[in-house]
Coordinates of N, CA and C in Angstrom, one line a residue:
M203 N 62.2 145.4 92.1 CA 63.1 145.1 90.9 C 64.5 145.6 91.2
V204 N 65.4 144.7 91.0 CA 66.9 145.0 91.3 C 67.4 145.7 90.0
Q205 N 68.0 146.9 90.2 CA 68.6 147.6 89.2 C 69.9 146.9 88.8
D206 N 70.4 147.1 87.6 CA 71.7 146.5 87.2 C 72.8 147.0 88.1
F207 N 72.8 148.2 88.5 CA 73.9 148.7 89.3 C 73.8 148.3 90.8
D208 N 72.7 147.7 91.2 CA 72.5 147.2 92.5 C 73.1 145.7 92.7
R209 N 73.2 145.0 91.6 CA 73.7 143.7 91.6 C 75.2 143.7 92.0
P210 N 75.7 142.7 92.7 CA 77.1 142.6 93.0 C 77.9 142.4 91.7
P211 N 79.1 142.9 91.6 CA 79.9 142.7 90.3 C 80.3 141.3 90.2
D212 N 80.4 140.8 88.9 CA 80.9 139.5 88.6 C 82.4 139.6 88.2
G213 N 83.3 139.1 89.0 CA 84.7 139.2 88.7 C 85.1 138.8 87.3
A214 N 84.6 137.6 86.9 CA 85.0 137.1 85.6 C 84.5 138.0 84.4
E215 N 83.3 138.5 84.5 CA 82.8 139.5 83.5 C 83.6 140.8 83.5
E216 N 83.9 141.3 84.7 CA 84.6 142.6 84.8 C 86.0 142.4 84.3
L217 N 86.7 141.3 84.6 CA 88.1 141.0 84.2 C 88.1 140.9 82.6
A218 N 87.1 140.1 82.1 CA 87.1 139.9 80.6 C 86.9 141.3 79.9
A219 N 86.0 142.1 80.5 CA 85.8 143.5 79.9 C 87.1 144.3 79.9
L220 N 87.8 144.2 81.1 CA 89.0 145.0 81.2 C 90.1 144.5 80.2
L221 N 90.3 143.2 80.1 CA 91.3 142.7 79.2 C 90.9 143.0 77.8
E222 N 89.7 142.8 77.4 CA 89.3 143.1 76.0 C 89.5 144.6 75.7
R223 N 89.1 145.5 76.6 CA 89.3 146.9 76.4 C 90.7 147.3 76.3
S224 N 91.6 146.6 77.0 CA 93.1 146.9 77.0 C 93.7 146.3 75.7
G225 N 93.0 145.4 75.0 CA 93.6 144.8 73.9 C 94.5 143.6 74.2
A226 N 94.5 143.2 75.4 CA 95.4 142.0 75.8 C 94.9 140.7 75.2
E227 N 95.8 139.9 74.8 CA 95.5 138.6 74.4 C 95.4 137.7 75.6
F228 N 94.3 137.0 75.7 CA 94.1 136.1 76.9 C 93.3 134.9 76.5
V229 N 93.4 133.8 77.3 CA 92.6 132.6 77.1 C 91.7 132.5 78.3
R230 N 90.4 132.3 78.1 CA 89.5 132.2 79.2 C 89.0 130.7 79.2
E231 N 89.0 130.1 80.4 CA 88.5 128.8 80.6 C 87.5 128.9 81.8
G232 N 86.3 129.2 81.5 CA 85.3 129.4 82.5 C 85.6 130.7 83.3
N233 N 85.9 130.6 84.6 CA 86.3 131.7 85.4 C 87.8 131.9 85.6
R234 N 88.6 131.1 84.8 CA 90.0 131.2 84.9 C 90.5 131.9 83.6
F235 N 91.4 132.8 83.7 CA 92.0 133.6 82.6 C 93.5 133.4 82.7
R236 N 94.1 133.2 81.5 CA 95.6 133.1 81.4 C 96.0 134.1 80.3
F237 N 97.1 134.8 80.6 CA 97.7 135.8 79.7 C 99.1 136.1 80.1
R238 N 99.9 136.6 79.1 CA 101.3 137.0 79.3 C 101.2 138.5 79.8
F239 N 102.1 138.7 80.8 CA 102.2 140.1 81.3 C 103.7 140.5 81.2
S240 N 103.9 141.7 81.0 CA 105.3 142.2 81.0 C 105.4 143.5 81.6
S241 N 106.6 143.7 82.2 CA 106.9 145.0 82.9 C 108.4 145.1 83.1
R242 N 108.9 146.3 82.9 CA 110.3 146.5 83.1 C 111.2 145.5 82.4
G243 N 110.8 145.1 81.2 CA 111.7 144.2 80.4 C 111.5 142.7 80.8
C244 N 110.6 142.4 81.7 CA 110.4 141.0 82.2 C 109.1 140.6 81.7
A245 N 108.9 139.3 81.4 CA 107.7 138.7 80.9 C 107.4 137.4 81.6
W246 N 106.1 137.2 81.9 CA 105.7 136.0 82.7 C 104.2 135.7 82.4
Q247 N 103.8 134.6 82.9 CA 102.4 134.1 82.7 C 101.7 134.6 84.0
T248 N 100.5 135.1 83.8 CA 99.6 135.5 84.8 C 98.3 134.6 84.7
V249 N 97.8 134.1 85.8 CA 96.6 133.4 85.9 C 95.7 134.1 86.8
C250 N 94.4 134.3 86.4 CA 93.4 134.9 87.3 C 92.3 133.9 87.5
D251 N 91.9 133.7 88.8 CA 90.8 132.9 89.1 C 89.7 133.8 89.7
C252 N 88.5 133.8 89.1 CA 87.5 134.6 89.6 C 86.4 133.8 90.3
Q253 N 86.1 134.3 91.5 CA 85.1 133.6 92.4 C 84.1 134.7 92.8
E254 N 83.1 134.9 91.9 CA 82.0 135.9 92.1 C 82.6 137.2 92.3
T255 N 82.7 137.8 93.5 CA 83.2 139.2 93.6 C 84.7 139.2 94.0
L256 N 85.4 138.1 93.9 CA 86.8 138.0 94.3 C 87.6 137.6 93.0
V257 N 88.7 138.3 92.7 CA 89.6 138.0 91.6 C 90.9 137.7 92.2
L258 N 91.4 136.5 92.1 CA 92.7 136.1 92.6 C 93.7 136.1 91.4
I259 N 94.8 136.8 91.6 CA 95.8 137.0 90.6 C 97.1 136.3 91.0
Y260 N 97.5 135.4 90.1 CA 98.8 134.6 90.3 C 99.7 134.9 89.2
S261 N 100.9 135.4 89.5 CA 101.9 135.7 88.5 C 103.0 134.6 88.8
I262 N 103.5 134.0 87.7 CA 104.4 132.9 87.8 C 105.7 133.3 87.2
H263 N 106.8 133.3 88.1 CA 108.1 133.6 87.6 C 108.6 132.4 86.8
P264 N 109.2 132.7 85.6 CA 109.5 131.6 84.7 C 110.8 130.7 85.1
T265 N 111.6 131.2 86.0 CA 112.8 130.4 86.3 C 112.5 129.3 87.2
P266 N 112.8 128.0 86.8 CA 112.5 126.9 87.6 C 113.3 126.9 88.9
V267 N 112.6 126.5 90.0 CA 113.3 126.4 91.3 C 114.0 125.1 91.4
T268 N 115.3 125.1 91.6 CA 116.1 123.9 91.8 C 116.6 123.8 93.2
A269 N 116.6 124.9 94.0 CA 117.0 124.9 95.4 C 115.8 125.3 96.3
Q270 N 115.0 124.3 96.5 CA 113.7 124.6 97.2 C 113.9 125.2 98.6
E271 N 114.8 124.7 99.4 CA 114.9 125.3 100.8 C 115.3 126.8 100.7
K272 N 116.3 127.1 99.9 CA 116.7 128.5 99.7 C 115.5 129.3 99.1
A273 N 114.8 128.8 98.2 CA 113.6 129.5 97.6 C 112.6 129.8 98.7
L274 N 112.3 128.8 99.5 CA 111.3 129.0 100.6 C 111.8 130.1 101.6
E275 N 113.1 130.1 101.9 CA 113.6 131.2 102.7 C 113.4 132.6 102.0
L276 N 113.7 132.6 100.7 CA 113.5 133.9 100.0 C 112.0 134.3 100.0
C277 N 111.1 133.3 99.8 CA 109.7 133.7 99.9 C 109.4 134.3 101.3
S278 N 109.9 133.8 102.3 CA 109.6 134.3 103.7 C 110.2 135.7 103.8
R279 N 111.4 136.0 103.3 CA 112.0 137.3 103.4 C 111.2 138.3 102.6
L280 N 110.8 137.9 101.4 CA 110.0 138.9 100.5 C 108.6 139.1 101.1
N281 N 108.0 138.1 101.6 CA 106.7 138.2 102.2 C 106.7 139.2 103.4
S282 N 107.8 139.4 104.1 CA 107.9 140.3 105.2 C 108.0 141.8 104.6
Q283 N 108.2 141.9 103.3 CA 108.4 143.2 102.7 C 107.2 143.7 101.9
V284 N 106.4 142.8 101.3 CA 105.3 143.2 100.5 C 104.1 143.6 101.4
V285 N 103.4 144.6 100.9 CA 102.2 145.1 101.7 C 101.0 144.2 101.5
E286 N 100.8 143.8 100.2 CA 99.6 143.0 99.9 C 100.1 141.8 99.1
G287 N 99.4 140.7 99.3 CA 99.8 139.5 98.6 C 100.9 138.7 99.2
S288 N 101.3 137.6 98.6 CA 102.3 136.8 99.1 C 103.0 135.9 98.0
F289 N 104.2 135.6 98.3 CA 105.0 134.7 97.5 C 104.9 133.3 98.0
F290 N 104.8 132.3 97.1 CA 104.9 130.9 97.5 C 105.5 130.1 96.4
L291 N 105.8 128.8 96.6 CA 106.3 127.9 95.6 C 105.2 127.0 95.2
Q292 N 105.1 126.7 93.9 CA 104.2 125.7 93.3 C 104.7 125.2 92.0
E293 N 104.7 123.9 91.9 CA 105.2 123.3 90.7 C 106.6 123.8 90.2
E294 N 107.5 124.0 91.2 CA 108.9 124.4 91.0 C 109.0 125.8 90.4
H295 N 108.1 126.7 90.8 CA 108.1 128.1 90.4 C 107.7 129.0 91.5
F296 N 108.3 130.2 91.5 CA 107.8 131.2 92.4 C 106.5 131.7 91.9
I297 N 105.5 131.9 92.8 CA 104.2 132.5 92.4 C 104.0 133.7 93.4
F298 N 103.5 134.8 92.8 CA 103.1 135.9 93.6 C 101.6 136.1 93.5
R299 N 100.9 136.0 94.6 CA 99.4 136.1 94.5 C 98.9 137.4 95.2
T300 N 98.0 138.1 94.5 CA 97.3 139.2 95.1 C 95.8 139.0 94.8
S301 N 95.0 139.9 95.2 CA 93.6 139.7 94.9 C 92.9 141.1 94.8
A302 N 91.7 141.1 94.2 CA 90.9 142.3 94.2 C 89.5 141.8 94.6
R303 N 89.0 142.4 95.7 CA 87.7 142.2 96.2 C 86.8 143.3 95.6
L304 N 85.8 142.9 94.9 CA 84.9 143.8 94.2 C 83.7 144.0 95.0
T305 N 83.4 145.3 95.3 CA 82.2 145.6 96.1 C 81.2 146.4 95.3
E306 N 81.6 147.1 94.3 CA 80.6 147.9 93.5 C 81.0 147.8 92.1
R307 N 80.0 147.7 91.3 CA 80.2 147.5 89.8 C 80.9 148.7 89.2
F308 N 80.6 149.9 89.6 CA 81.2 151.1 88.9 C 82.7 151.2 89.1
E309 N 83.3 150.5 90.1 CA 84.7 150.6 90.4 C 85.4 149.2 90.2
A310 N 84.7 148.2 89.8 CA 85.2 146.9 89.8 C 86.5 146.8 88.9
Q311 N 86.4 147.3 87.6 CA 87.5 147.2 86.7 C 88.7 148.0 87.2
T312 N 88.5 149.1 87.9 CA 89.6 149.9 88.5 C 90.3 149.1 89.6
R313 N 89.5 148.4 90.4 CA 90.2 147.6 91.4 C 91.0 146.5 90.9
I314 N 90.4 145.8 89.8 CA 91.2 144.7 89.2 C 92.5 145.3 88.6
A315 N 92.4 146.4 87.9 CA 93.5 147.0 87.2 C 94.6 147.3 88.3
A316 N 94.2 147.9 89.4 CA 95.1 148.3 90.4 C 95.8 147.0 91.0
A317 N 95.1 146.0 91.2 CA 95.6 144.7 91.7 C 96.6 144.1 90.7
L318 N 96.3 144.1 89.4 CA 97.2 143.6 88.4 C 98.5 144.5 88.4
E319 N 98.3 145.8 88.5 CA 99.5 146.6 88.4 C 100.4 146.4 89.6
Y320 N 99.8 146.3 90.8 CA 100.6 146.0 92.0 C 101.3 144.7 91.9
N321 N 100.6 143.7 91.4 CA 101.2 142.4 91.3 C 102.4 142.4 90.3
A322 N 102.2 143.1 89.2 CA 103.3 143.2 88.2 C 104.5 144.0 88.8
A323 N 104.2 145.1 89.5 CA 105.3 145.9 90.1 C 106.1 145.1 91.1
V324 N 105.5 144.3 91.9 CA 106.2 143.5 92.9 C 107.0 142.5 92.2
L325 N 106.4 141.7 91.3 CA 107.2 140.7 90.6 C 108.4 141.3 89.8
S326 N 108.2 142.3 89.1 CA 109.3 142.9 88.4 C 110.4 143.5 89.3
T327 N 110.0 144.1 90.4 CA 110.9 144.6 91.4 C 111.9 143.5 91.9
W328 N 111.3 142.4 92.2 CA 112.1 141.3 92.8 C 112.6 140.3 91.7
W329 N 112.5 140.6 90.4 CA 112.7 139.7 89.3 C 114.1 139.0 89.4
E330 N 115.2 139.8 89.5 CA 116.5 139.2 89.5 C 116.8 138.4 90.8
R331 N 116.3 138.9 91.9 CA 116.4 138.2 93.2 C 115.7 136.8 93.1
L332 N 114.5 136.8 92.5 CA 113.8 135.5 92.3 C 114.5 134.6 91.4
A333 N 115.1 135.1 90.3 CA 115.8 134.2 89.4 C 117.0 133.6 90.1
A334 N 117.7 134.4 90.8 CA 118.9 133.9 91.5 C 118.5 133.0 92.6
G335 N 117.5 133.3 93.4 CA 117.0 132.5 94.5 C 116.4 131.1 94.0
A336 N 115.9 131.1 92.8 CA 115.4 129.8 92.3 C 116.6 128.8 92.1
Q337 N 117.8 129.3 91.9 CA 118.9 128.5 91.7 C 119.8 128.4 93.0
G338 N 119.3 129.0 94.0 CA 120.0 128.9 95.3 C 121.2 129.9 95.4
T339 N 121.2 130.9 94.5 CA 122.3 131.9 94.6 C 121.7 133.2 95.0
P340 N 121.7 133.5 96.3 CA 121.0 134.8 96.8 C 121.8 136.0 96.3
L341 N 121.0 137.1 96.0 CA 121.6 138.4 95.7 C 121.6 139.2 97.0
T342 N 122.6 140.1 97.1 CA 122.6 140.9 98.3 C 121.5 142.0 98.2
D343 N 121.2 142.5 99.4 CA 120.1 143.5 99.5 C 120.5 144.8 98.9

């Protein structure tokens, strides 16, 4: 008989429990979650896709990209500086993706929370540079 703690964690259930416990407003569509995130005075949409024991976190910078070539160059520069995750362009917006791989149920929510916090810290750290880069106006380092 498999004990409850022996089963692999379910990313969608663990994320739902974490968001409910934190009081965050979110929309769940199957294994996809959408919610607003804010940090350091910045606010953006976050989308999480859960695939069994993997939670993929996508934060979407709200400034529309009008200078795609410059924006792609900025993605490359920022990707050389982030430790985990990566920037890319999709539907004329900068996206920063990180993930949480869940191995044990007792620490699943902690791993998801850490990945969400890292994702938010990176996006808010580069917020102004991303906004300028979306319009093709680079900021100096």
